Amino acid sequence: MIDLNLIWFILIAVLIIGYAVLDGFDLGVGIIHLFTKDEKEKRININAIGPVWDGNEVWLITAGGALFAAFPMVYATVFSSFYIALMLLLTALIMRAVSFEFRGKVESKSYKNIWDSAFGYGSLFISLLLCVAYGNILKGIPIDSNGIFRGSFIGLLNPYALLVGLTGVALFVMHGAVYMTAKTEGLQQERMIKWANGAWIVFISLYVITTLATFFYAKYLFDGITSNPLFWIFFLTLLISIALLPVQLKSGKYFRSFLISSLIVVSVIGLSAVSLFPYLTPSSIDLNYSLTAYNASSSQYTLKTMLIIALIGMPLVIAYTVYVYRIFKGKVEITEESY
């Protein structure tokens, strides 16, 4: 039966998926940027994502705001549990953001290299931190019956969370490389195809290992999962998308490849969301201490009011996103005004 708690669980999942699809590729481009040597190719990397990266991050901010309003106990527990990680994440976000502007305003090669490193390592750090945090959510974090975090920052860097982190980084690199195949030409495009195919293999390998590891670290995620039709929809979409991606890349259909790569991201997060429900913050101490969509939500009146606001606001965000991408579609052209 659909209720307001379920609707808000789905809406937050949609916001996280929207962020992963949109910011995932520009984080991937940032990681690839670390290995780019040619100055013109570096500028193409930055200008390929320059007009859209800040709009992409709106989805992350919106997801955080929605979590705060709909599930305030979850927001408080997660943000206090991951406090140090979030401060590091914020530092990386700032470091990456300023590199866009400052790189284009210096002539010195040394300074350009510094901002290139800030852009690349910032992208890598953000990807890893977000995915490690997600791995901890899947595994469960040590919260007691009062929702108080009983762990440490070092404890969050456990093998399972790090494995999820590396899997996420591989996924974003693949997604970013596929995006760049649609934005580049010539030798750079050929290199992006190789990056996409290489990252595709690494992602599949890590995803299989992560799934096997989940049986040991978070077995509860599999409880009754096969009886949920959404599981089969996401699972089959994932399998088909993974099989189609290299075929589309080989045939030179790069925009279609990007859509398929986006479906892979949607399916991966969709599968985990279906497995998690109704848990939002599972407890590794005792699953009964977990914060769920039902014991950690705002009042029904708040959820209803927010839903009305969301139904007005989300179409505007989606329309703005579509408009920006239509304006900046096509191959990247470097001009004097470019970054």
C-alpha atoms as a printed R data frame, in Angstrom:
    type eleno elety resid chain resno      x       y       z
1   ATOM     1    CA   MET     A     1  0.000   0.000   0.000
2   ATOM     2    CA   ILE     A     2  1.396   3.426  -0.979
3   ATOM     3    CA   ASP     A     3  1.606   5.975   1.849
4   ATOM     4    CA   LEU     A     4  3.393   9.282   2.396
5   ATOM     5    CA   ASN     A     5  6.393   7.619   4.058
6   ATOM     6    CA   LEU     A     6  6.876   5.345   1.073
7   ATOM     7    CA   ILE     A     7  6.444   8.249  -1.348
8   ATOM     8    CA   TRP     A     8  9.171  10.245   0.417
9   ATOM     9    CA   PHE     A     9 11.483   7.248   0.513
10  ATOM    10    CA   ILE     A    10 11.033   6.986  -3.267
11  ATOM    11    CA   LEU     A    11 11.458  10.747  -3.822
12  ATOM    12    CA   ILE     A    12 14.745  10.826  -1.917
13  ATOM    13    CA   ALA     A    13 15.932   7.775  -3.855
14  ATOM    14    CA   VAL     A    14 15.019   9.581  -7.095
15  ATOM    15    CA   LEU     A    15 16.987  12.662  -6.022
16  ATOM    16    CA   ILE     A    16 20.044  10.548  -5.172
17  ATOM    17    CA   ILE     A    17 19.755   8.724  -8.500
18  ATOM    18    CA   GLY     A    18 19.402  12.059 -10.316
19  ATOM    19    CA   TYR     A    19 22.546  13.309  -8.613
20  ATOM    20    CA   ALA     A    20 24.498  10.122  -9.371
21  ATOM    21    CA   VAL     A    21 23.505  10.184 -13.050
22  ATOM    22    CA   LEU     A    22 24.233  13.889 -13.569
23  ATOM    23    CA   ASP     A    23 27.150  14.596 -11.243
24  ATOM    24    CA   GLY     A    24 28.491  11.058 -11.656
25  ATOM    25    CA   PHE     A    25 29.705  11.713 -15.171
26  ATOM    26    CA   ASP     A    26 31.345  15.047 -14.360
27  ATOM    27    CA   LEU     A    27 33.131  13.472 -11.382
28  ATOM    28    CA   GLY     A    28 34.285  10.736 -13.756
29  ATOM    29    CA   VAL     A    29 35.594  13.331 -16.218
30  ATOM    30    CA   GLY     A    30 37.483  14.959 -13.333
31  ATOM    31    CA   ILE     A    31 39.166  11.650 -12.467
32  ATOM    32    CA   ILE     A    32 40.104  11.062 -16.116
33  ATOM    33    CA   HIS     A    33 41.485  14.617 -16.158
34  ATOM    34    CA   LEU     A    34 44.234  13.442 -13.768
35  ATOM    35    CA   PHE     A    35 45.614  11.279 -16.574
36  ATOM    36    CA   THR     A    36 45.200  13.831 -19.393
37  ATOM    37    CA   LYS     A    37 48.506  15.302 -20.587
38  ATOM    38    CA   ASP     A    38 47.586  17.459 -23.581
39  ATOM    39    CA   GLU     A    39 46.616  21.075 -22.759
40  ATOM    40    CA   LYS     A    40 43.886  21.240 -25.402
41  ATOM    41    CA   GLU     A    41 42.348  17.983 -24.175
42  ATOM    42    CA   LYS     A    42 42.417  19.301 -20.602
43  ATOM    43    CA   ARG     A    43 40.493  22.381 -21.690
44  ATOM    44    CA   ILE     A    44 37.974  20.203 -23.544
45  ATOM    45    CA   ASN     A    45 37.495  18.101 -20.379
46  ATOM    46    CA   ILE     A    46 36.751  21.179 -18.300
47  ATOM    47    CA   ASN     A    47 34.581  22.881 -20.896
48  ATOM    48    CA   ALA     A    48 32.588  19.695 -21.492
49  ATOM    49    CA   ILE     A    49 31.259  19.852 -17.943
50  ATOM    50    CA   GLY     A    50 31.802  23.554 -17.119
51  ATOM    51    CA   PRO     A    51 28.275  24.721 -18.062
52  ATOM    52    CA   VAL     A    52 26.477  21.942 -16.158
53  ATOM    53    CA   TRP     A    53 28.462  20.762 -13.127
54  ATOM    54    CA   ASP     A    54 27.031  23.283 -10.648
55  ATOM    55    CA   GLY     A    55 23.461  22.572 -11.783
56  ATOM    56    CA   ASN     A    56 24.151  18.863 -11.321
57  ATOM    57    CA   GLU     A    57 25.008  19.428  -7.665
58  ATOM    58    CA   VAL     A    58 21.601  20.983  -7.045
59  ATOM    59    CA   TRP     A    59 20.290  17.414  -6.894
60  ATOM    60    CA   LEU     A    60 22.610  16.574  -3.980
61  ATOM    61    CA   ILE     A    61 21.594  19.715  -2.079
62  ATOM    62    CA   THR     A    62 17.922  19.011  -2.749
63  ATOM    63    CA   ALA     A    63 18.312  15.414  -1.537
64  ATOM    64    CA   GLY     A    64 19.927  16.679   1.692
65  ATOM    65    CA   GLY     A    65 17.136  19.214   2.197
66  ATOM    66    CA   ALA     A    66 14.438  16.626   1.536
67  ATOM    67    CA   LEU     A    67 16.062  14.214   3.990
68  ATOM    68    CA   PHE     A    68 16.185  16.942   6.648
69  ATOM    69    CA   ALA     A    69 12.503  17.801   6.250
70  ATOM    70    CA   ALA     A    70 11.036  14.325   5.715
71  ATOM    71    CA   PHE     A    71 13.282  12.236   7.980
72  ATOM    72    CA   PRO     A    72 14.946  14.632  10.476
73  ATOM    73    CA   MET     A    73 16.169  11.830  12.788
74  ATOM    74    CA   VAL     A    74 17.949  10.169   9.881
75  ATOM    75    CA   TYR     A    75 19.469  13.489   8.828
76  ATOM    76    CA   ALA     A    76 20.732  14.169  12.365
77  ATOM    77    CA   THR     A    77 22.144  10.652  12.823
78  ATOM    78    CA   VAL     A    78 23.815  10.415   9.412
79  ATOM    79    CA   PHE     A    79 25.324  13.892   9.515
80  ATOM    80    CA   SER     A    80 26.656  13.456  13.061
81  ATOM    81    CA   SER     A    81 27.983   9.968  12.251
82  ATOM    82    CA   PHE     A    82 29.757  11.136   9.099
83  ATOM    83    CA   TYR     A    83 30.772  14.554  10.448
84  ATOM    84    CA   ILE     A    84 34.506  14.322   9.663
85  ATOM    85    CA   ALA     A    85 33.804  12.695   6.285
86  ATOM    86    CA   LEU     A    86 31.335  15.457   5.434
87  ATOM    87    CA   MET     A    87 33.862  18.161   6.323
88  ATOM    88    CA   LEU     A    88 36.385  16.445   4.041
89  ATOM    89    CA   LEU     A    89 33.705  16.199   1.353
90  ATOM    90    CA   LEU     A    90 32.913  19.894   1.673
91  ATOM    91    CA   THR     A    91 36.622  20.732   1.371
92  ATOM    92    CA   ALA     A    92 36.904  18.620  -1.783
93  ATOM    93    CA   LEU     A    93 33.775  20.239  -3.268
94  ATOM    94    CA   ILE     A    94 35.206  23.729  -2.669
95  ATOM    95    CA   MET     A    95 38.640  22.718  -3.993
96  ATOM    96    CA   ARG     A    96 37.071  21.337  -7.151
97  ATOM    97    CA   ALA     A    97 34.746  24.285  -7.673
98  ATOM    98    CA   VAL     A    98 37.414  26.984  -7.458
99  ATOM    99    CA   SER     A    99 39.713  25.057  -9.798
100 ATOM   100    CA   PHE     A   100 37.223  25.647 -12.639
101 ATOM   101    CA   GLU     A   101 37.519  29.411 -12.316
102 ATOM   102    CA   PHE     A   102 41.144  29.841 -11.288
103 ATOM   103    CA   ARG     A   103 42.665  27.537 -13.889
104 ATOM   104    CA   GLY     A   104 41.370  29.690 -16.722
105 ATOM   105    CA   LYS     A   105 42.717  32.875 -15.145
106 ATOM   106    CA   VAL     A   106 46.392  31.945 -14.795
107 ATOM   107    CA   GLU     A   107 49.033  31.740 -17.517
108 ATOM   108    CA   SER     A   108 51.743  29.905 -15.585
109 ATOM   109    CA   LYS     A   109 51.940  26.204 -16.412
110 ATOM   110    CA   SER     A   110 52.837  25.426 -12.798
111 ATOM   111    CA   TYR     A   111 49.695  27.121 -11.476
112 ATOM   112    CA   LYS     A   112 47.593  25.418 -14.126
113 ATOM   113    CA   ASN     A   113 49.003  22.073 -12.948
114 ATOM   114    CA   ILE     A   114 48.045  22.913  -9.361
115 ATOM   115    CA   TRP     A   115 44.439  23.647 -10.337
116 ATOM   116    CA   ASP     A   116 44.353  20.584 -12.595
117 ATOM   117    CA   SER     A   117 45.369  18.495  -9.589
118 ATOM   118    CA   ALA     A   118 42.737  20.208  -7.413
119 ATOM   119    CA   PHE     A   119 40.101  19.416 -10.028
120 ATOM   120    CA   GLY     A   120 41.177  15.794 -10.528
121 ATOM   121    CA   TYR     A   121 41.907  14.796  -6.938
122 ATOM   122    CA   GLY     A   122 38.841  16.717  -5.747
123 ATOM   123    CA   SER     A   123 36.690  14.688  -8.150
124 ATOM   124    CA   LEU     A   124 38.310  11.420  -7.023
125 ATOM   125    CA   PHE     A   125 37.949  12.278  -3.353
126 ATOM   126    CA   ILE     A   126 34.281  13.268  -3.680
127 ATOM   127    CA   SER     A   127 33.456  10.075  -5.588
128 ATOM   128    CA   LEU     A   128 35.244   7.864  -3.080
129 ATOM   129    CA   LEU     A   129 33.828   9.576   0.017
130 ATOM   130    CA   LEU     A   130 30.237   9.504  -1.218
131 ATOM   131    CA   CYS     A   131 30.420   5.848  -2.228
132 ATOM   132    CA   VAL     A   132 32.214   4.799   0.989
133 ATOM   133    CA   ALA     A   133 29.439   6.558   2.938
134 ATOM   134    CA   TYR     A   134 26.848   4.694   0.869
135 ATOM   135    CA   GLY     A   135 28.677   1.424   1.556
136 ATOM   136    CA   ASN     A   136 28.435   2.106   5.275
137 ATOM   137    CA   ILE     A   137 24.708   2.775   4.969
138 ATOM   138    CA   LEU     A   138 24.259  -0.563   3.163
139 ATOM   139    CA   LYS     A   139 26.345  -2.417   5.736
140 ATOM   140    CA   GLY     A   140 24.769  -0.586   8.648
141 ATOM   141    CA   ILE     A   141 26.397   1.848  11.026
142 ATOM   142    CA   PRO     A   142 26.804   1.368  14.797
143 ATOM   143    CA   ILE     A   143 23.866   3.297  16.217
144 ATOM   144    CA   ASP     A   144 22.197   2.370  19.504
145 ATOM   145    CA   SER     A   145 18.526   2.253  20.465
146 ATOM   146    CA   ASN     A   146 18.482   6.068  20.776
147 ATOM   147    CA   GLY     A   147 19.943   6.599  17.314
148 ATOM   148    CA   ILE     A   148 23.310   7.666  18.793
149 ATOM   149    CA   PHE     A   149 26.404   6.840  16.730
150 ATOM   150    CA   ARG     A   150 28.749   4.546  18.682
151 ATOM   151    CA   GLY     A   151 31.531   4.195  16.120
152 ATOM   152    CA   SER     A   152 34.508   6.221  14.887
153 ATOM   153    CA   PHE     A   153 35.690   7.790  11.641
154 ATOM   154    CA   ILE     A   154 38.345   5.075  11.228
155 ATOM   155    CA   GLY     A   155 35.652   2.423  11.692
156 ATOM   156    CA   LEU     A   156 33.811   3.828   8.676
157 ATOM   157    CA   LEU     A   157 36.827   2.937   6.524
158 ATOM   158    CA   ASN     A   158 36.024  -0.781   6.709
159 ATOM   159    CA   PRO     A   159 36.810  -3.221   3.842
160 ATOM   160    CA   TYR     A   160 33.210  -3.486   2.618
161 ATOM   161    CA   ALA     A   161 32.633   0.275   2.487
162 ATOM   162    CA   LEU     A   162 35.968   0.765   0.704
163 ATOM   163    CA   LEU     A   163 34.974  -1.934  -1.807
164 ATOM   164    CA   VAL     A   164 31.697  -0.115  -2.489
165 ATOM   165    CA   GLY     A   165 33.733   3.089  -2.777
166 ATOM   166    CA   LEU     A   166 36.037   1.638  -5.434
167 ATOM   167    CA   THR     A   167 33.054   0.170  -7.309
168 ATOM   168    CA   GLY     A   168 31.412   3.590  -7.353
169 ATOM   169    CA   VAL     A   169 34.598   5.256  -8.596
170 ATOM   170    CA   ALA     A   170 34.834   2.732 -11.469
171 ATOM   171    CA   LEU     A   171 31.170   3.360 -12.313
172 ATOM   172    CA   PHE     A   172 31.659   7.139 -12.409
173 ATOM   173    CA   VAL     A   173 34.811   6.849 -14.525
174 ATOM   174    CA   MET     A   174 32.925   4.669 -17.019
175 ATOM   175    CA   HIS     A   175 29.998   7.095 -17.028
176 ATOM   176    CA   GLY     A   176 32.306  10.090 -17.473
177 ATOM   177    CA   ALA     A   177 34.251   8.482 -20.305
178 ATOM   178    CA   VAL     A   178 31.014   7.586 -22.114
179 ATOM   179    CA   TYR     A   179 29.831  11.188 -21.736
180 ATOM   180    CA   MET     A   180 33.121  12.429 -23.208
181 ATOM   181    CA   THR     A   181 32.759  10.197 -26.285
182 ATOM   182    CA   ALA     A   182 29.739  12.350 -27.191
183 ATOM   183    CA   LYS     A   183 31.613  15.614 -26.550
184 ATOM   184    CA   THR     A   184 34.935  14.937 -28.303
185 ATOM   185    CA   GLU     A   185 36.345  14.016 -31.688
186 ATOM   186    CA   GLY     A   186 39.460  12.399 -33.169
187 ATOM   187    CA   LEU     A   187 42.204  11.005 -30.953
188 ATOM   188    CA   GLN     A   188 40.643  12.222 -27.722
189 ATOM   189    CA   GLN     A   189 37.408  10.465 -28.596
190 ATOM   190    CA   GLU     A   190 39.310   7.245 -29.311
191 ATOM   191    CA   ARG     A   191 41.008   7.538 -25.932
192 ATOM   192    CA   MET     A   192 37.629   8.056 -24.238
193 ATOM   193    CA   ILE     A   193 36.269   4.904 -25.883
194 ATOM   194    CA   LYS     A   194 39.225   2.966 -24.452
195 ATOM   195    CA   TRP     A   195 38.630   4.530 -21.038
196 ATOM   196    CA   ALA     A   196 34.937   3.622 -21.189
197 ATOM   197    CA   ASN     A   197 35.608   0.004 -22.168
198 ATOM   198    CA   GLY     A   198 38.357  -0.383 -19.564
199 ATOM   199    CA   ALA     A   199 36.257   1.112 -16.774
200 ATOM   200    CA   TRP     A   200 33.303  -1.054 -17.893
201 ATOM   201    CA   ILE     A   201 35.375  -4.208 -17.252
202 ATOM   202    CA   VAL     A   202 36.662  -2.925 -13.900
203 ATOM   203    CA   PHE     A   203 33.160  -1.914 -12.819
204 ATOM   204    CA   ILE     A   204 31.637  -5.306 -13.675
205 ATOM   205    CA   SER     A   205 34.418  -7.148 -11.830
206 ATOM   206    CA   LEU     A   206 34.090  -4.978  -8.723
207 ATOM   207    CA   TYR     A   207 30.290  -5.096  -8.812
208 ATOM   208    CA   VAL     A   208 30.286  -8.908  -8.816
209 ATOM   209    CA   ILE     A   209 32.787  -8.978  -5.920
210 ATOM   210    CA   THR     A   210 30.742  -6.370  -4.019
211 ATOM   211    CA   THR     A   211 27.538  -8.358  -4.500
212 ATOM   212    CA   LEU     A   212 29.228 -11.501  -3.160
213 ATOM   213    CA   ALA     A   213 30.661  -9.530  -0.224
214 ATOM   214    CA   THR     A   214 27.190  -8.185   0.554
215 ATOM   215    CA   PHE     A   215 26.076 -11.732   1.407
216 ATOM   216    CA   PHE     A   216 28.552 -11.645   4.306
217 ATOM   217    CA   TYR     A   217 28.427  -7.999   5.390
218 ATOM   218    CA   ALA     A   218 24.757  -7.072   4.789
219 ATOM   219    CA   LYS     A   219 22.798 -10.267   4.304
220 ATOM   220    CA   TYR     A   220 19.572  -8.585   5.410
221 ATOM   221    CA   LEU     A   221 19.504  -6.747   2.040
222 ATOM   222    CA   PHE     A   222 18.538 -10.018   0.346
223 ATOM   223    CA   ASP     A   223 15.602 -10.843   2.636
224 ATOM   224    CA   GLY     A   224 12.531 -11.368   0.415
225 ATOM   225    CA   ILE     A   225 14.114  -9.368  -2.376
226 ATOM   226    CA   THR     A   226 13.175 -11.771  -5.186
227 ATOM   227    CA   SER     A   227  9.462 -11.379  -4.410
228 ATOM   228    CA   ASN     A   228  9.644  -7.654  -5.174
229 ATOM   229    CA   PRO     A   229  8.852  -6.921  -8.872
230 ATOM   230    CA   LEU     A   230 10.934  -3.729  -8.732
231 ATOM   231    CA   PHE     A   231 13.992  -5.854  -8.019
232 ATOM   232    CA   TRP     A   232 13.518  -7.762 -11.262
233 ATOM   233    CA   ILE     A   233 12.894  -4.567 -13.248
234 ATOM   234    CA   PHE     A   234 16.154  -2.996 -12.037
235 ATOM   235    CA   PHE     A   235 18.068  -6.278 -12.247
236 ATOM   236    CA   LEU     A   236 17.071  -6.996 -15.862
237 ATOM   237    CA   THR     A   237 17.652  -3.357 -16.831
238 ATOM   238    CA   LEU     A   238 21.139  -3.580 -15.347
239 ATOM   239    CA   LEU     A   239 21.999  -6.804 -17.180
240 ATOM   240    CA   ILE     A   240 20.698  -5.553 -20.538
241 ATOM   241    CA   SER     A   241 22.385  -2.157 -20.168
242 ATOM   242    CA   ILE     A   242 25.734  -3.684 -19.249
243 ATOM   243    CA   ALA     A   243 25.544  -5.969 -22.295
244 ATOM   244    CA   LEU     A   244 24.513  -3.166 -24.665
245 ATOM   245    CA   LEU     A   245 27.036  -0.502 -23.665
246 ATOM   246    CA   PRO     A   246 30.150  -1.822 -25.475
247 ATOM   247    CA   VAL     A   247 28.019  -2.680 -28.526
248 ATOM   248    CA   GLN     A   248 26.711   0.889 -28.781
249 ATOM   249    CA   LEU     A   249 30.185   2.341 -28.253
250 ATOM   250    CA   LYS     A   250 31.597   0.151 -31.010
251 ATOM   251    CA   SER     A   251 28.843   1.247 -33.411
252 ATOM   252    CA   GLY     A   252 29.603   4.919 -32.742
253 ATOM   253    CA   LYS     A   253 26.227   5.746 -31.183
254 ATOM   254    CA   TYR     A   254 27.622   7.856 -28.383
255 ATOM   255    CA   PHE     A   255 24.507   9.682 -27.195
256 ATOM   256    CA   ARG     A   256 22.679   6.373 -26.964
257 ATOM   257    CA   SER     A   257 25.697   4.974 -25.116
258 ATOM   258    CA   PHE     A   258 25.370   7.757 -22.572
259 ATOM   259    CA   LEU     A   259 21.696   6.955 -22.030
260 ATOM   260    CA   ILE     A   260 22.579   3.300 -21.498
261 ATOM   261    CA   SER     A   261 25.380   4.227 -19.104
262 ATOM   262    CA   SER     A   262 22.841   6.358 -17.218
263 ATOM   263    CA   LEU     A   263 20.536   3.332 -16.999
264 ATOM   264    CA   ILE     A   264 23.361   1.344 -15.410
265 ATOM   265    CA   VAL     A   265 23.722   4.025 -12.724
266 ATOM   266    CA   VAL     A   266 19.939   4.117 -12.197
267 ATOM   267    CA   SER     A   267 19.743   0.320 -11.927
268 ATOM   268    CA   VAL     A   268 22.636  -0.027  -9.481
269 ATOM   269    CA   ILE     A   269 21.217   2.539  -7.061
270 ATOM   270    CA   GLY     A   270 17.638   1.379  -7.680
271 ATOM   271    CA   LEU     A   271 18.575  -2.175  -6.695
272 ATOM   272    CA   SER     A   272 20.182  -1.016  -3.471
273 ATOM   273    CA   ALA     A   273 17.202   1.244  -2.651
274 ATOM   274    CA   VAL     A   274 14.759  -1.634  -3.160
275 ATOM   275    CA   SER     A   275 16.925  -3.818  -0.924
276 ATOM   276    CA   LEU     A   276 17.173  -1.159   1.782
277 ATOM   277    CA   PHE     A   277 13.483  -0.290   2.088
278 ATOM   278    CA   PRO     A   278 12.165   0.517   4.665
279 ATOM   279    CA   TYR     A   279 15.586   1.094   6.280
280 ATOM   280    CA   LEU     A   280 17.200   4.505   5.891
281 ATOM   281    CA   THR     A   281 19.933   4.045   8.476
282 ATOM   282    CA   PRO     A   282 20.337   0.364   9.382
283 ATOM   283    CA   SER     A   283 22.040  -0.363  12.702
284 ATOM   284    CA   SER     A   284 24.989  -2.765  12.686
285 ATOM   285    CA   ILE     A   285 24.520  -3.285  16.448
286 ATOM   286    CA   ASP     A   286 20.959  -4.534  16.210
287 ATOM   287    CA   LEU     A   287 18.704  -4.208  13.167
288 ATOM   288    CA   ASN     A   288 15.836  -3.368  15.538
289 ATOM   289    CA   TYR     A   289 17.642  -0.088  16.383
290 ATOM   290    CA   SER     A   290 17.544   0.998  12.731
291 ATOM   291    CA   LEU     A   291 15.943   4.221  11.563
292 ATOM   292    CA   THR     A   292 13.297   3.517   8.959
293 ATOM   293    CA   ALA     A   293 10.911   5.434   6.746
294 ATOM   294    CA   TYR     A   294  8.275   4.889   9.426
295 ATOM   295    CA   ASN     A   295  9.955   5.377  12.823
296 ATOM   296    CA   ALA     A   296 12.098   8.374  11.832
297 ATOM   297    CA   SER     A   297  9.777  10.499   9.717
298 ATOM   298    CA   SER     A   298  8.216  13.908  10.209
299 ATOM   299    CA   SER     A   299  4.496  14.174  10.931
300 ATOM   300    CA   GLN     A   300  1.992  13.204   8.260
301 ATOM   301    CA   TYR     A   301  0.996  16.879   7.931
302 ATOM   302    CA   THR     A   302  4.630  17.859   7.220
303 ATOM   303    CA   LEU     A   303  5.057  15.070   4.698
304 ATOM   304    CA   LYS     A   304  1.846  16.082   2.941
305 ATOM   305    CA   THR     A   305  2.789  19.777   2.827
306 ATOM   306    CA   MET     A   306  6.259  18.968   1.524
307 ATOM   307    CA   LEU     A   307  4.823  16.705  -1.130
308 ATOM   308    CA   ILE     A   308  2.791  19.604  -2.515
309 ATOM   309    CA   ILE     A   309  5.935  21.761  -2.592
310 ATOM   310    CA   ALA     A   310  7.906  18.963  -4.244
311 ATOM   311    CA   LEU     A   311  5.251  18.446  -6.920
312 ATOM   312    CA   ILE     A   312  5.629  22.132  -7.820
313 ATOM   313    CA   GLY     A   313  9.408  22.382  -7.458
314 ATOM   314    CA   MET     A   314 10.695  19.161  -8.997
315 ATOM   315    CA   PRO     A   315  9.228  19.739 -12.481
316 ATOM   316    CA   LEU     A   316 10.951  23.144 -12.463
317 ATOM   317    CA   VAL     A   317 14.307  21.562 -11.578
318 ATOM   318    CA   ILE     A   318 13.847  18.900 -14.258
319 ATOM   319    CA   ALA     A   319 12.790  21.495 -16.865
320 ATOM   320    CA   TYR     A   320 15.793  23.692 -16.037
321 ATOM   321    CA   THR     A   321 18.151  20.701 -16.282
322 ATOM   322    CA   VAL     A   322 16.757  19.656 -19.676
323 ATOM   323    CA   TYR     A   323 16.965  23.253 -20.956
324 ATOM   324    CA   VAL     A   324 20.634  23.650 -19.942
325 ATOM   325    CA   TYR     A   325 21.636  20.360 -21.557
326 ATOM   326    CA   ARG     A   326 19.834  21.299 -24.783
327 ATOM   327    CA   ILE     A   327 21.648  24.651 -24.896
328 ATOM   328    CA   PHE     A   328 25.094  23.053 -24.485
329 ATOM   329    CA   LYS     A   329 24.550  19.884 -26.529
330 ATOM   330    CA   GLY     A   330 27.042  18.835 -29.205
331 ATOM   331    CA   LYS     A   331 30.830  18.712 -29.398
332 ATOM   332    CA   VAL     A   332 32.977  21.018 -27.289
333 ATOM   333    CA   GLU     A   333 34.460  23.997 -29.143
334 ATOM   334    CA   ILE     A   334 37.301  25.920 -27.511
335 ATOM   335    CA   THR     A   335 37.079  29.711 -27.848
336 ATOM   336    CA   GLU     A   336 38.713  32.674 -26.091
337 ATOM   337    CA   GLU     A   337 35.831  32.748 -23.628
338 ATOM   338    CA   SER     A   338 36.236  29.073 -22.718
339 ATOM   339    CA   TYR     A   339 37.756  27.967 -19.409
